[in-house]
mmCIF file of C-alpha atoms in Angstrom:
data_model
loop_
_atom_site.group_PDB
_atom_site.id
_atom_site.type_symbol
_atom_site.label_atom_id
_atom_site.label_comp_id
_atom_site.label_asym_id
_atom_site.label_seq_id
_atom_site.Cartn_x
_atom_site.Cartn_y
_atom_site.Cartn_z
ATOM 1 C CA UNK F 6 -20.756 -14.807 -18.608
ATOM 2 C CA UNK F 7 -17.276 -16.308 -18.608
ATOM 3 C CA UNK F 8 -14.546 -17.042 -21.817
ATOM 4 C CA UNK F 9 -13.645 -20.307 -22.894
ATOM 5 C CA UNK F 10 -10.216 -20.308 -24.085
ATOM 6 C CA UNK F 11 -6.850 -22.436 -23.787
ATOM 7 C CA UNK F 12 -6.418 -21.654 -20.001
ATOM 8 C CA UNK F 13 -9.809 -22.021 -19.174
ATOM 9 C CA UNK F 14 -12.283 -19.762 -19.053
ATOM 10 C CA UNK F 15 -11.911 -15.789 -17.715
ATOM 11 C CA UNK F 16 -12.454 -13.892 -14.419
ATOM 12 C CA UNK F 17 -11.582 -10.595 -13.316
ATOM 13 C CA UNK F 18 -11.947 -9.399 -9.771
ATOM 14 C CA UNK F 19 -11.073 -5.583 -8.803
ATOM 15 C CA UNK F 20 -10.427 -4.852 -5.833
ATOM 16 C CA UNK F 21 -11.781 -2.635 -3.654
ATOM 17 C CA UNK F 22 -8.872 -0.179 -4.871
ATOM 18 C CA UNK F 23 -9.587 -0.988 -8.458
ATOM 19 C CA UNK F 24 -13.469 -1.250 -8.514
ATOM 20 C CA UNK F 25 -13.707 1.503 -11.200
ATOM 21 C CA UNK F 26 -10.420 0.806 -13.175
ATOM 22 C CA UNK F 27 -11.480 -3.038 -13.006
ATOM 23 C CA UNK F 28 -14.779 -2.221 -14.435
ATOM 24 C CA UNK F 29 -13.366 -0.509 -16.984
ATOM 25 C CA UNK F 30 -10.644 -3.501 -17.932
ATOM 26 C CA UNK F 31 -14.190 -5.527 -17.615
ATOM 27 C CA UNK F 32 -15.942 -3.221 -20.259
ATOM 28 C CA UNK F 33 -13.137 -3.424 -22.962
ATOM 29 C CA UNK F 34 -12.539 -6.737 -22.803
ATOM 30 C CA UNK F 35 -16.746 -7.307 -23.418
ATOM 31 C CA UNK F 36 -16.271 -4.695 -26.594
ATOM 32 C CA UNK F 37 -13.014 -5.989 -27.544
ATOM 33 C CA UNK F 38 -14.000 -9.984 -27.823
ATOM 34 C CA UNK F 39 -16.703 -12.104 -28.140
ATOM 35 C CA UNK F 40 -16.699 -12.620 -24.483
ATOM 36 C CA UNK F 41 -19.165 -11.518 -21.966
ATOM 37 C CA UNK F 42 -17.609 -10.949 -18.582
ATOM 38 C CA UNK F 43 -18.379 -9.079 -15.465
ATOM 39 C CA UNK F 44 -16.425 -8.301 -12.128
ATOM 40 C CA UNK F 45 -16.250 -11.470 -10.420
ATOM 41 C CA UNK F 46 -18.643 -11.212 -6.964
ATOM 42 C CA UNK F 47 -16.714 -11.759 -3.254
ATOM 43 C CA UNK F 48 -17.053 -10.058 0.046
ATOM 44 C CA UNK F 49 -14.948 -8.661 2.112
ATOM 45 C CA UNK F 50 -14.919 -7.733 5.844
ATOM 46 C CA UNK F 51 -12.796 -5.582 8.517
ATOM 47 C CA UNK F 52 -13.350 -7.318 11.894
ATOM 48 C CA UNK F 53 -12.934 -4.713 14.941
ATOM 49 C CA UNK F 54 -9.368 -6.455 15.022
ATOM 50 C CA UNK F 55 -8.594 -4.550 12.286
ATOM 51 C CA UNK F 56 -8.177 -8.224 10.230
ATOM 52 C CA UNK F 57 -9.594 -8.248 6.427
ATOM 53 C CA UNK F 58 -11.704 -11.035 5.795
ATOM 54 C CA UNK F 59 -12.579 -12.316 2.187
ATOM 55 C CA UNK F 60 -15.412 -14.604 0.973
ATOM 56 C CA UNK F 61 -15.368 -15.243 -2.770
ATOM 57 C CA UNK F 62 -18.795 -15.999 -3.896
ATOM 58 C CA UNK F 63 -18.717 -17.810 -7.150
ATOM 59 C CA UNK F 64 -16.244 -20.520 -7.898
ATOM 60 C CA UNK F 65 -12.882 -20.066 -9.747
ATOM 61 C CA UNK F 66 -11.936 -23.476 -9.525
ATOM 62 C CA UNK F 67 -10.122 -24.052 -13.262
ATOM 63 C CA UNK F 68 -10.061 -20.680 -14.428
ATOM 64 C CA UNK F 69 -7.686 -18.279 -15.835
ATOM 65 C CA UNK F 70 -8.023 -15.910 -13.030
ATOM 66 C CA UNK F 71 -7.006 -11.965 -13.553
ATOM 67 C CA UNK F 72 -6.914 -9.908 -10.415
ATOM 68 C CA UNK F 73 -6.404 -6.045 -10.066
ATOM 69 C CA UNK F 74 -5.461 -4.559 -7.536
ATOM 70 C CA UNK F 75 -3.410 -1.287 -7.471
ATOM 71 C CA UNK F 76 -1.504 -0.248 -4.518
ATOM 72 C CA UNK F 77 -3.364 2.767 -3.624
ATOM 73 C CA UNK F 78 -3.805 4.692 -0.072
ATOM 74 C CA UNK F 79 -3.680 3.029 2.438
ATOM 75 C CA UNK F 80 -1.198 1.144 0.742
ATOM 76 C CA UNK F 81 -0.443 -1.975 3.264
ATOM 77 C CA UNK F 82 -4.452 -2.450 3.892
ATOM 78 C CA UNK F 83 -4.618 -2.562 0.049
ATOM 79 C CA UNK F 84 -1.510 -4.727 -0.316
ATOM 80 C CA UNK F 85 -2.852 -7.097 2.150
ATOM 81 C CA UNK F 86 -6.510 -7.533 0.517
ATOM 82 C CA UNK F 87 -4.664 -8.272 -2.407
ATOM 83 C CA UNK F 88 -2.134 -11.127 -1.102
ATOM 84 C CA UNK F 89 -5.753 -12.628 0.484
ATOM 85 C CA UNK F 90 -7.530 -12.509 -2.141
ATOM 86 C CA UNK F 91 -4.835 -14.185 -4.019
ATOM 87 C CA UNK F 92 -4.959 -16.922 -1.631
ATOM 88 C CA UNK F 93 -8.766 -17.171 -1.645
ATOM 89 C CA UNK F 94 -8.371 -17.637 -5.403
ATOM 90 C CA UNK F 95 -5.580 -20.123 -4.700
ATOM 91 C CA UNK F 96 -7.434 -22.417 -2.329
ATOM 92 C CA UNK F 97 -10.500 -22.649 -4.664
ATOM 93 C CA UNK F 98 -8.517 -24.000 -7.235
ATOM 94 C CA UNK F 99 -7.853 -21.122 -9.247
ATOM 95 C CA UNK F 100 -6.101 -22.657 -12.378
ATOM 96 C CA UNK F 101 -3.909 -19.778 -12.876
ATOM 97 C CA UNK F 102 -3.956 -16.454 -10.626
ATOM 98 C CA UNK F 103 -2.595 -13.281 -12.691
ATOM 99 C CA UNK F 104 -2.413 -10.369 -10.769
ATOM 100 C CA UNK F 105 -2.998 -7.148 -12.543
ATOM 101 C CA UNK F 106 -1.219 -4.183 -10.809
ATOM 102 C CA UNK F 107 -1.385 -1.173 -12.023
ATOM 103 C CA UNK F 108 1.047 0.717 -9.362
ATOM 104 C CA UNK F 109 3.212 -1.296 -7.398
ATOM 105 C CA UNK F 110 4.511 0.842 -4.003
ATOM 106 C CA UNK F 111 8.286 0.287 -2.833
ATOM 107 C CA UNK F 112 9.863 0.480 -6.284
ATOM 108 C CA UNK F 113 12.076 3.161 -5.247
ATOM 109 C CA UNK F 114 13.400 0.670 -2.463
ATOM 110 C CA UNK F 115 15.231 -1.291 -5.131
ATOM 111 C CA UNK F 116 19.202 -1.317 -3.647
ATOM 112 C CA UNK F 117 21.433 -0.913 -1.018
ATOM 113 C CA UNK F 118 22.178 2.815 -1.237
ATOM 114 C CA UNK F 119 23.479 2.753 2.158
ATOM 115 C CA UNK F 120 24.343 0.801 5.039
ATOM 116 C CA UNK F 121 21.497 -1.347 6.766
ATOM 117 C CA UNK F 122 18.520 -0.471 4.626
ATOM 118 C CA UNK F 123 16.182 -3.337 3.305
ATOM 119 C CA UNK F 124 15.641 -3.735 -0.725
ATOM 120 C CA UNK F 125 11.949 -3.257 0.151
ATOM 121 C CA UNK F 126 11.088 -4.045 -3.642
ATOM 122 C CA UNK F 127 12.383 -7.571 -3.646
ATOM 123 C CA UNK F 128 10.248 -8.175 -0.553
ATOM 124 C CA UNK F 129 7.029 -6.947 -2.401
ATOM 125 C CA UNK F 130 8.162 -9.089 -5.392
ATOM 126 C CA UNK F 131 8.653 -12.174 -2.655
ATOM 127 C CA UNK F 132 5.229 -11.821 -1.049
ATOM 128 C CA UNK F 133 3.353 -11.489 -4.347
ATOM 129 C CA UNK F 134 5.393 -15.022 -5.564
ATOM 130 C CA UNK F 135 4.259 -16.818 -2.299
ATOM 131 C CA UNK F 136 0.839 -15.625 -2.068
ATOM 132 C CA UNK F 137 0.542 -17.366 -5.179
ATOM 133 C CA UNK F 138 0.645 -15.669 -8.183
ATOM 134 C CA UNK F 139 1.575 -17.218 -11.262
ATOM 135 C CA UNK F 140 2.047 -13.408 -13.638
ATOM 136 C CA UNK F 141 2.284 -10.300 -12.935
ATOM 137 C CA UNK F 142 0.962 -6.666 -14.689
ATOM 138 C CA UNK F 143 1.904 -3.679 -14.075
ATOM 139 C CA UNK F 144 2.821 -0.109 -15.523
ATOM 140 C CA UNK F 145 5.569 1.565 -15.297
ATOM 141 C CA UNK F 146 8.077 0.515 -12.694
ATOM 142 C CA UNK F 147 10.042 3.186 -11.246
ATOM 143 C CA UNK F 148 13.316 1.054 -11.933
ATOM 144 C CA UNK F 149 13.386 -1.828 -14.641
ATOM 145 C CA UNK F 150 15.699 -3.991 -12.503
ATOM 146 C CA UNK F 151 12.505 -4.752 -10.443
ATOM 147 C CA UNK F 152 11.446 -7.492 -13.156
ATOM 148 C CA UNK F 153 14.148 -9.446 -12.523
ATOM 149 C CA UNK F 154 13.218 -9.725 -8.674
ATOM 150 C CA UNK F 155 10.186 -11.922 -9.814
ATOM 151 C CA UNK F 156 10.819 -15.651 -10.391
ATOM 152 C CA UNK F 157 7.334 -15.443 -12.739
ATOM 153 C CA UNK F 158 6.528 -14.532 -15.717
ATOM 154 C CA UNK F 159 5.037 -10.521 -16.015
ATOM 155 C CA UNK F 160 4.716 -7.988 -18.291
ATOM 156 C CA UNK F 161 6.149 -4.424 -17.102
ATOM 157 C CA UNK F 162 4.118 -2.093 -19.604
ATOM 158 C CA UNK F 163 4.180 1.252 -20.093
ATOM 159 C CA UNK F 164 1.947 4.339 -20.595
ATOM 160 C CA UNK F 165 4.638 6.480 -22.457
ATOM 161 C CA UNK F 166 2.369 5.464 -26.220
ATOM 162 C CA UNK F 167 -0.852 6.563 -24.151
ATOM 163 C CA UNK F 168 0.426 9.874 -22.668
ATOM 164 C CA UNK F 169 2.210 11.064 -25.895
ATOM 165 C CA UNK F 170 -0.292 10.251 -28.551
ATOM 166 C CA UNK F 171 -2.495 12.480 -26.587
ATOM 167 C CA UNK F 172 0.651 15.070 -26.975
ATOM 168 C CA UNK F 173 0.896 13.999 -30.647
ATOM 169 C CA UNK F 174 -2.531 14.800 -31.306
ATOM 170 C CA UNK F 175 -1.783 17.822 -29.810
ATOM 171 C CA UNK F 176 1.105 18.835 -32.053
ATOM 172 C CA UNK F 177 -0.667 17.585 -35.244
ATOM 173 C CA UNK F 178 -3.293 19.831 -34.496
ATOM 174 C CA UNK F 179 -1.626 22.946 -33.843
ATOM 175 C CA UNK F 180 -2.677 22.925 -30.428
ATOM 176 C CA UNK F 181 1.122 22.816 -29.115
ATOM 177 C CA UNK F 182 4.121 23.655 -30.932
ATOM 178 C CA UNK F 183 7.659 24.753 -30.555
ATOM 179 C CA UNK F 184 8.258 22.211 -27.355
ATOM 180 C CA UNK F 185 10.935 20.623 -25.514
ATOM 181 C CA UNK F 186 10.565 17.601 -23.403
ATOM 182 C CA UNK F 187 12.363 18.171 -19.907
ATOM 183 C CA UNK F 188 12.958 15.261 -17.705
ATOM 184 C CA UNK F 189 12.495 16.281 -14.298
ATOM 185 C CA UNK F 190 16.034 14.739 -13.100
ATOM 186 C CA UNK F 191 18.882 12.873 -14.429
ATOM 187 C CA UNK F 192 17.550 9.825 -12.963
ATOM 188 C CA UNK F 193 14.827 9.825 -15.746
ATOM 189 C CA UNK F 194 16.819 10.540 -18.814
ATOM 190 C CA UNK F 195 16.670 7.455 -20.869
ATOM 191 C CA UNK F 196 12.596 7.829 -20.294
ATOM 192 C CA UNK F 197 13.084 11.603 -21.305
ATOM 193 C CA UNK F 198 14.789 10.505 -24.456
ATOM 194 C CA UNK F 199 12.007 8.092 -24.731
ATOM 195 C CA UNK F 200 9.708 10.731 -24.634
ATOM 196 C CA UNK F 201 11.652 13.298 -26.759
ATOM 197 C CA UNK F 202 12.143 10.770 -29.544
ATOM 198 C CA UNK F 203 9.009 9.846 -30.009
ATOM 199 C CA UNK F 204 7.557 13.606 -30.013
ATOM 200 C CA UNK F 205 10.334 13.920 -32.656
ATOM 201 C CA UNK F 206 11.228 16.993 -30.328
ATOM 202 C CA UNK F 207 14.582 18.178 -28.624
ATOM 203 C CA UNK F 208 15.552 16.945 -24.678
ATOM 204 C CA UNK F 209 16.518 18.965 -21.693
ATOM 205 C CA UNK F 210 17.234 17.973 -18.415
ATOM 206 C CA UNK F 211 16.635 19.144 -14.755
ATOM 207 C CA UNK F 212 19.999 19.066 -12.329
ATOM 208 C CA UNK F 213 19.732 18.314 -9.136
ATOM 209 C CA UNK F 214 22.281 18.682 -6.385
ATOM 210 C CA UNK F 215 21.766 18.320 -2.524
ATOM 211 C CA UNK F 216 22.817 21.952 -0.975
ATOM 212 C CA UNK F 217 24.557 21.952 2.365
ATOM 213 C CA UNK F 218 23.616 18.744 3.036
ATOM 214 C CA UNK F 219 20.167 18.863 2.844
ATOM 215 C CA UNK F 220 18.157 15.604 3.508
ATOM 216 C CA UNK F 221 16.608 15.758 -0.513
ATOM 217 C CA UNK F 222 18.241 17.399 -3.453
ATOM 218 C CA UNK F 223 17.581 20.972 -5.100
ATOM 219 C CA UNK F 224 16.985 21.514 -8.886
ATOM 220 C CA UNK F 225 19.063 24.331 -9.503
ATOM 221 C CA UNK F 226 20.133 24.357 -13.170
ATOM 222 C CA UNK F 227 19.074 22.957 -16.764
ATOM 223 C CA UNK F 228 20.844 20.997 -19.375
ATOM 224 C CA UNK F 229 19.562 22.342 -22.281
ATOM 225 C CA UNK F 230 17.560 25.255 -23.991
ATOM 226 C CA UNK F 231 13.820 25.821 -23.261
ATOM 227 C CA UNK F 232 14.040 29.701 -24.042
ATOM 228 C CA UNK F 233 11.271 31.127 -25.889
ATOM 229 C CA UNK F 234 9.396 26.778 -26.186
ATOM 230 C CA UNK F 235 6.706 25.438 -24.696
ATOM 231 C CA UNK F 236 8.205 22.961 -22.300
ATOM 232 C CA UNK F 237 6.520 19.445 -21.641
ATOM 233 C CA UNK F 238 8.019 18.430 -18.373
ATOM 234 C CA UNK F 239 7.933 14.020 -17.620
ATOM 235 C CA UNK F 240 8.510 11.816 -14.892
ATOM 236 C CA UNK F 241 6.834 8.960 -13.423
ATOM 237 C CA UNK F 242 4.899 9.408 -10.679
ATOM 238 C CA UNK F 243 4.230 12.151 -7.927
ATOM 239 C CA UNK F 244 3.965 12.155 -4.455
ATOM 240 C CA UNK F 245 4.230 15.553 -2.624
ATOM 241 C CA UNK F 246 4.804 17.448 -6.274
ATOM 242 C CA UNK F 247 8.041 19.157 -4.471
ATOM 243 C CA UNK F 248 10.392 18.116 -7.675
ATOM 244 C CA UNK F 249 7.587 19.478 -10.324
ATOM 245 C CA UNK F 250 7.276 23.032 -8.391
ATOM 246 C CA UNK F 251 11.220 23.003 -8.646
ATOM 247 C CA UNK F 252 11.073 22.180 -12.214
ATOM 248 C CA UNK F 253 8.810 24.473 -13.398
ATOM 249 C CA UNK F 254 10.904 27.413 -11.581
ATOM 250 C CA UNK F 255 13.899 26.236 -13.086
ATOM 251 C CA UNK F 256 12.216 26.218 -16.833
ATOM 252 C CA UNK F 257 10.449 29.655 -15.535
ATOM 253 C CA UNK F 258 13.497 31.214 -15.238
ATOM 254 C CA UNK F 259 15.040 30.070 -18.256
ATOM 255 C CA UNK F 260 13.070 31.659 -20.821
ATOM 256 C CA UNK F 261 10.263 29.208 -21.314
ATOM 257 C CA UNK F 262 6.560 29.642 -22.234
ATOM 258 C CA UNK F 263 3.834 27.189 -21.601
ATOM 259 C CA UNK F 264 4.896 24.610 -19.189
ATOM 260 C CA UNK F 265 2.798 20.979 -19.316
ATOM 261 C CA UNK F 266 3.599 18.198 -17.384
ATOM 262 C CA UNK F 267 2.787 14.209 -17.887
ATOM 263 C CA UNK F 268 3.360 11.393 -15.445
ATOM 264 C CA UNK F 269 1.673 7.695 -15.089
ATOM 265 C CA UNK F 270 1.197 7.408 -11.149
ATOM 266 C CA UNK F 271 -0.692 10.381 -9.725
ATOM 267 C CA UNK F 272 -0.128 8.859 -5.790
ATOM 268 C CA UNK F 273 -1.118 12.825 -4.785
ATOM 269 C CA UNK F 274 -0.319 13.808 -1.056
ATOM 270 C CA UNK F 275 -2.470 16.777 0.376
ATOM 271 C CA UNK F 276 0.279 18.635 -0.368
ATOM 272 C CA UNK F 277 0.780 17.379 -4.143
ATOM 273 C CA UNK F 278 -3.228 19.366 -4.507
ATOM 274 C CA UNK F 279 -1.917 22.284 -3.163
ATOM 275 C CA UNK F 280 0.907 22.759 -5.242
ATOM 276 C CA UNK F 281 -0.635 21.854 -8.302
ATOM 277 C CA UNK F 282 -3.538 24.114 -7.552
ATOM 278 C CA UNK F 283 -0.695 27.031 -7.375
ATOM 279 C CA UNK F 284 1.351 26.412 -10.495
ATOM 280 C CA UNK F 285 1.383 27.573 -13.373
ATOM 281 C CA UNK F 286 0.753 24.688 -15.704
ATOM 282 C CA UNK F 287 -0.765 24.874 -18.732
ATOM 283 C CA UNK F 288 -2.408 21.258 -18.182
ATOM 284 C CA UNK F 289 -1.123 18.332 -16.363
ATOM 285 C CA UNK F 290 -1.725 15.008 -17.573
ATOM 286 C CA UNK F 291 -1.460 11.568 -15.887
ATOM 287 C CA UNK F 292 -3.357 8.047 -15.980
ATOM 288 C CA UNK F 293 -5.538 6.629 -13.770
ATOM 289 C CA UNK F 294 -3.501 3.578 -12.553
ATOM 290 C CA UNK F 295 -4.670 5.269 -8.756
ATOM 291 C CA UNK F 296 -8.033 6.272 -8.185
ATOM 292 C CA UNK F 297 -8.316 9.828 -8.192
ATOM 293 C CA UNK F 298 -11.876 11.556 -6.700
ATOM 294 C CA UNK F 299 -13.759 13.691 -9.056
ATOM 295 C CA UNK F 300 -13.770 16.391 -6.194
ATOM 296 C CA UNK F 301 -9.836 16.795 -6.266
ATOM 297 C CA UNK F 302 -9.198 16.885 -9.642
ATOM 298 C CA UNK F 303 -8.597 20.529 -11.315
ATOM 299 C CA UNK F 304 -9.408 21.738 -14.330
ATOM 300 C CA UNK F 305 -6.136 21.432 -15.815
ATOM 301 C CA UNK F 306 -5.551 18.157 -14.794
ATOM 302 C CA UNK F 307 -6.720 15.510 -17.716
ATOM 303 C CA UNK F 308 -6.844 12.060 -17.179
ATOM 304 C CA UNK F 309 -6.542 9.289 -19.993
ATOM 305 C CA UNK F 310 -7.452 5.689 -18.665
ATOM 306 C CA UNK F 311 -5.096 2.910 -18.499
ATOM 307 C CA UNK F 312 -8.125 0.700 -18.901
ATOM 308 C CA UNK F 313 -7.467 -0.091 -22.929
ATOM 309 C CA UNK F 314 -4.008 -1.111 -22.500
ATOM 310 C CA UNK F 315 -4.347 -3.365 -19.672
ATOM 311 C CA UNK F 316 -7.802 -4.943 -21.381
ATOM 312 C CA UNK F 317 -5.976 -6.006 -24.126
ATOM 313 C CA UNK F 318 -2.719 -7.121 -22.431
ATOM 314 C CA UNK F 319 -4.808 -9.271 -20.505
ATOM 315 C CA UNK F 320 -7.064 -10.482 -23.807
ATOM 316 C CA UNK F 321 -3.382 -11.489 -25.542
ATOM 317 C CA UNK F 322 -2.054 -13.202 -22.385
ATOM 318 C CA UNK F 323 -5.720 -14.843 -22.304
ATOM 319 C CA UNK F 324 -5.527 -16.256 -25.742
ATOM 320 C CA UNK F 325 -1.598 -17.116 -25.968
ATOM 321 C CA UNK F 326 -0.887 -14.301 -28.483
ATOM 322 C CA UNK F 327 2.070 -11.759 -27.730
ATOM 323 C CA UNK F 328 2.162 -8.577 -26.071
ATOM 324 C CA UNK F 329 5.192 -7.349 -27.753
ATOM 325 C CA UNK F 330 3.269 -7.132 -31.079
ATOM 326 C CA UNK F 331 1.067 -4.295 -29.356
ATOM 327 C CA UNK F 332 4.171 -2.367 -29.337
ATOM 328 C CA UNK F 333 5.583 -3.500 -32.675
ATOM 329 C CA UNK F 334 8.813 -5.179 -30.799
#
């Protein structure tokens, strides 16, 4: 049931906010090798004290050790499960303890942008070294300067090849044509070109300004032409979906035709389901590096799985072999 390999043989535990994601990982991993794996087996407890309690129930002692663990709602009872299970893991011996995060929360907390305020990013980063992990996974960090808060090795993928050869296919087929990628804000440009370059397509951008000094900024003009396209709007992740109703407005008005929109981290606030549900997108497309519930998704939205990326990161960092080469770098 286990891999036998230079570090030792394989486990994979999800946690309880990756059960399905981890099952996934599980299942490519089975069809990708010649190894035969399964979700490792542990228990875990909330005692009226509001304390999480976890009980591994097979032995890890020697193994090469890959947990997941996203940072979904609620995000600090997830984020705790996950820094004791890393310690269970730890204190049986573990040989080494990857942890396999698909979203990691505070990433926007990464400087000083004004007096007194934490760099809540570098904490996360600080917690997850101490706990005891030896490498890190994860997709898509909202600022690349977050790597170099960890002292360990990691690999800091991205889903840009999975969300645009879905657009690819797209444009190959006929399905799509005449589009512009538009990066939400400024702040994502070098993503947007990204994006754009690898369509092969032209690049706008959204501008943002804060009006009259309101407490979050306005996107009140475009840099670039959309008129008469089909617009593909980007950006990382979405919370409250107030910058993507702005966006779409500001595209609206500016001559555009179909609008799409693709993001990695769909961390959707009862709000975000609202506004989605009265835009007008043409589809909106996102992973599933957060669980989403069949009953809230709409049938626009189109979710591609993260699964086959992380499976075979994980395989290569298994085996020794590099991850780069996945990416032809």
């Amino acid at each position: 049931m286990s891999s036998t390999m230079r570090f030792g043989s394989m486990k994979i535990f999800c946690g309880s906010a990756s059960r399905a994601l981890g099952a996934e990982i599980t299942d490519y991993i089975c069809g990708a090798s010649e190894y035969r794996l399964k979700p490792g087996a542990y228990t875990r407890k909330v005692f009226s004290n509001e304390n999480i309690f976890i009980k591994l129930e097979e032995s890890v002692r020697g193994k090469d050790v890959y947990l997941v663990q996203t940072m979904a709602s609620p995000v600090h009872e997830n984020f705790m499960e996950m820094l004791i299970m890393i310690d269970a893991l730890k204190r049986d011996s573990a040989w080494r303890i990857n942890l396999v995060v698909p979203y990691m929360s505070y990433t926007r907390s990464d400087q000083k942008d004004q007096p007194r305020v934490p760099i809540s990013a570098r904490l996360v980063a600080n917690m997850i070294e101490t706990a005891g992990v030896d490498r890190y996974m994860t997709v898509d960090l909202h600022s690349g300067q977050i790597q170099g808060f960890f002292n360990i090795p990691g690999d800091a993928l991205s889903a840009l090849h999975l969300l645009s050869d879905y657009v690819l296919r797209k444009l190959r087929l006929g399905e799509l044509s005449d589009l512009v990628v538009v990066a939400t804000d400024l702040g994502f440009a070098k993503k947007g070109r990204n994006w754009a370059q690898t369509l092969g397509v032209p690049l706008a951008f959204v501008e943002k300004r804060r009006v009259d000094n309101a407490e979050s900024p306005r996107a009140l003009s475009l840099i670039g032409s959309v008129e008469g396209k089909n617009v593909l709007l980007v950006d990382d992740e979405v919370n409250t979906a107030g910058s993507i109703v702005e966006a779409v407005k500001v595209v609206r008005d500016c001559g555009a035709k179909d609008v799409l929109f693709a993001f990695t981290h769909p961390f959707f606030s009862e709000k975000a389901y609202q506004r989605f549900a009265s835009l007008d997108l043409r589809e909106i497309i996102f992973t599933n590096t957060l669980p989403i519930a069949e009953d809230r998704k709409l049938p626009n939205m189109t979710v591609l799985s993260i699964a086959p990326l992380l499976g075979e990161v994980i395989l290569r960092a298994h085996e020794g072999r590099s991850v780069g080469a996945l990416f032809n770098e």
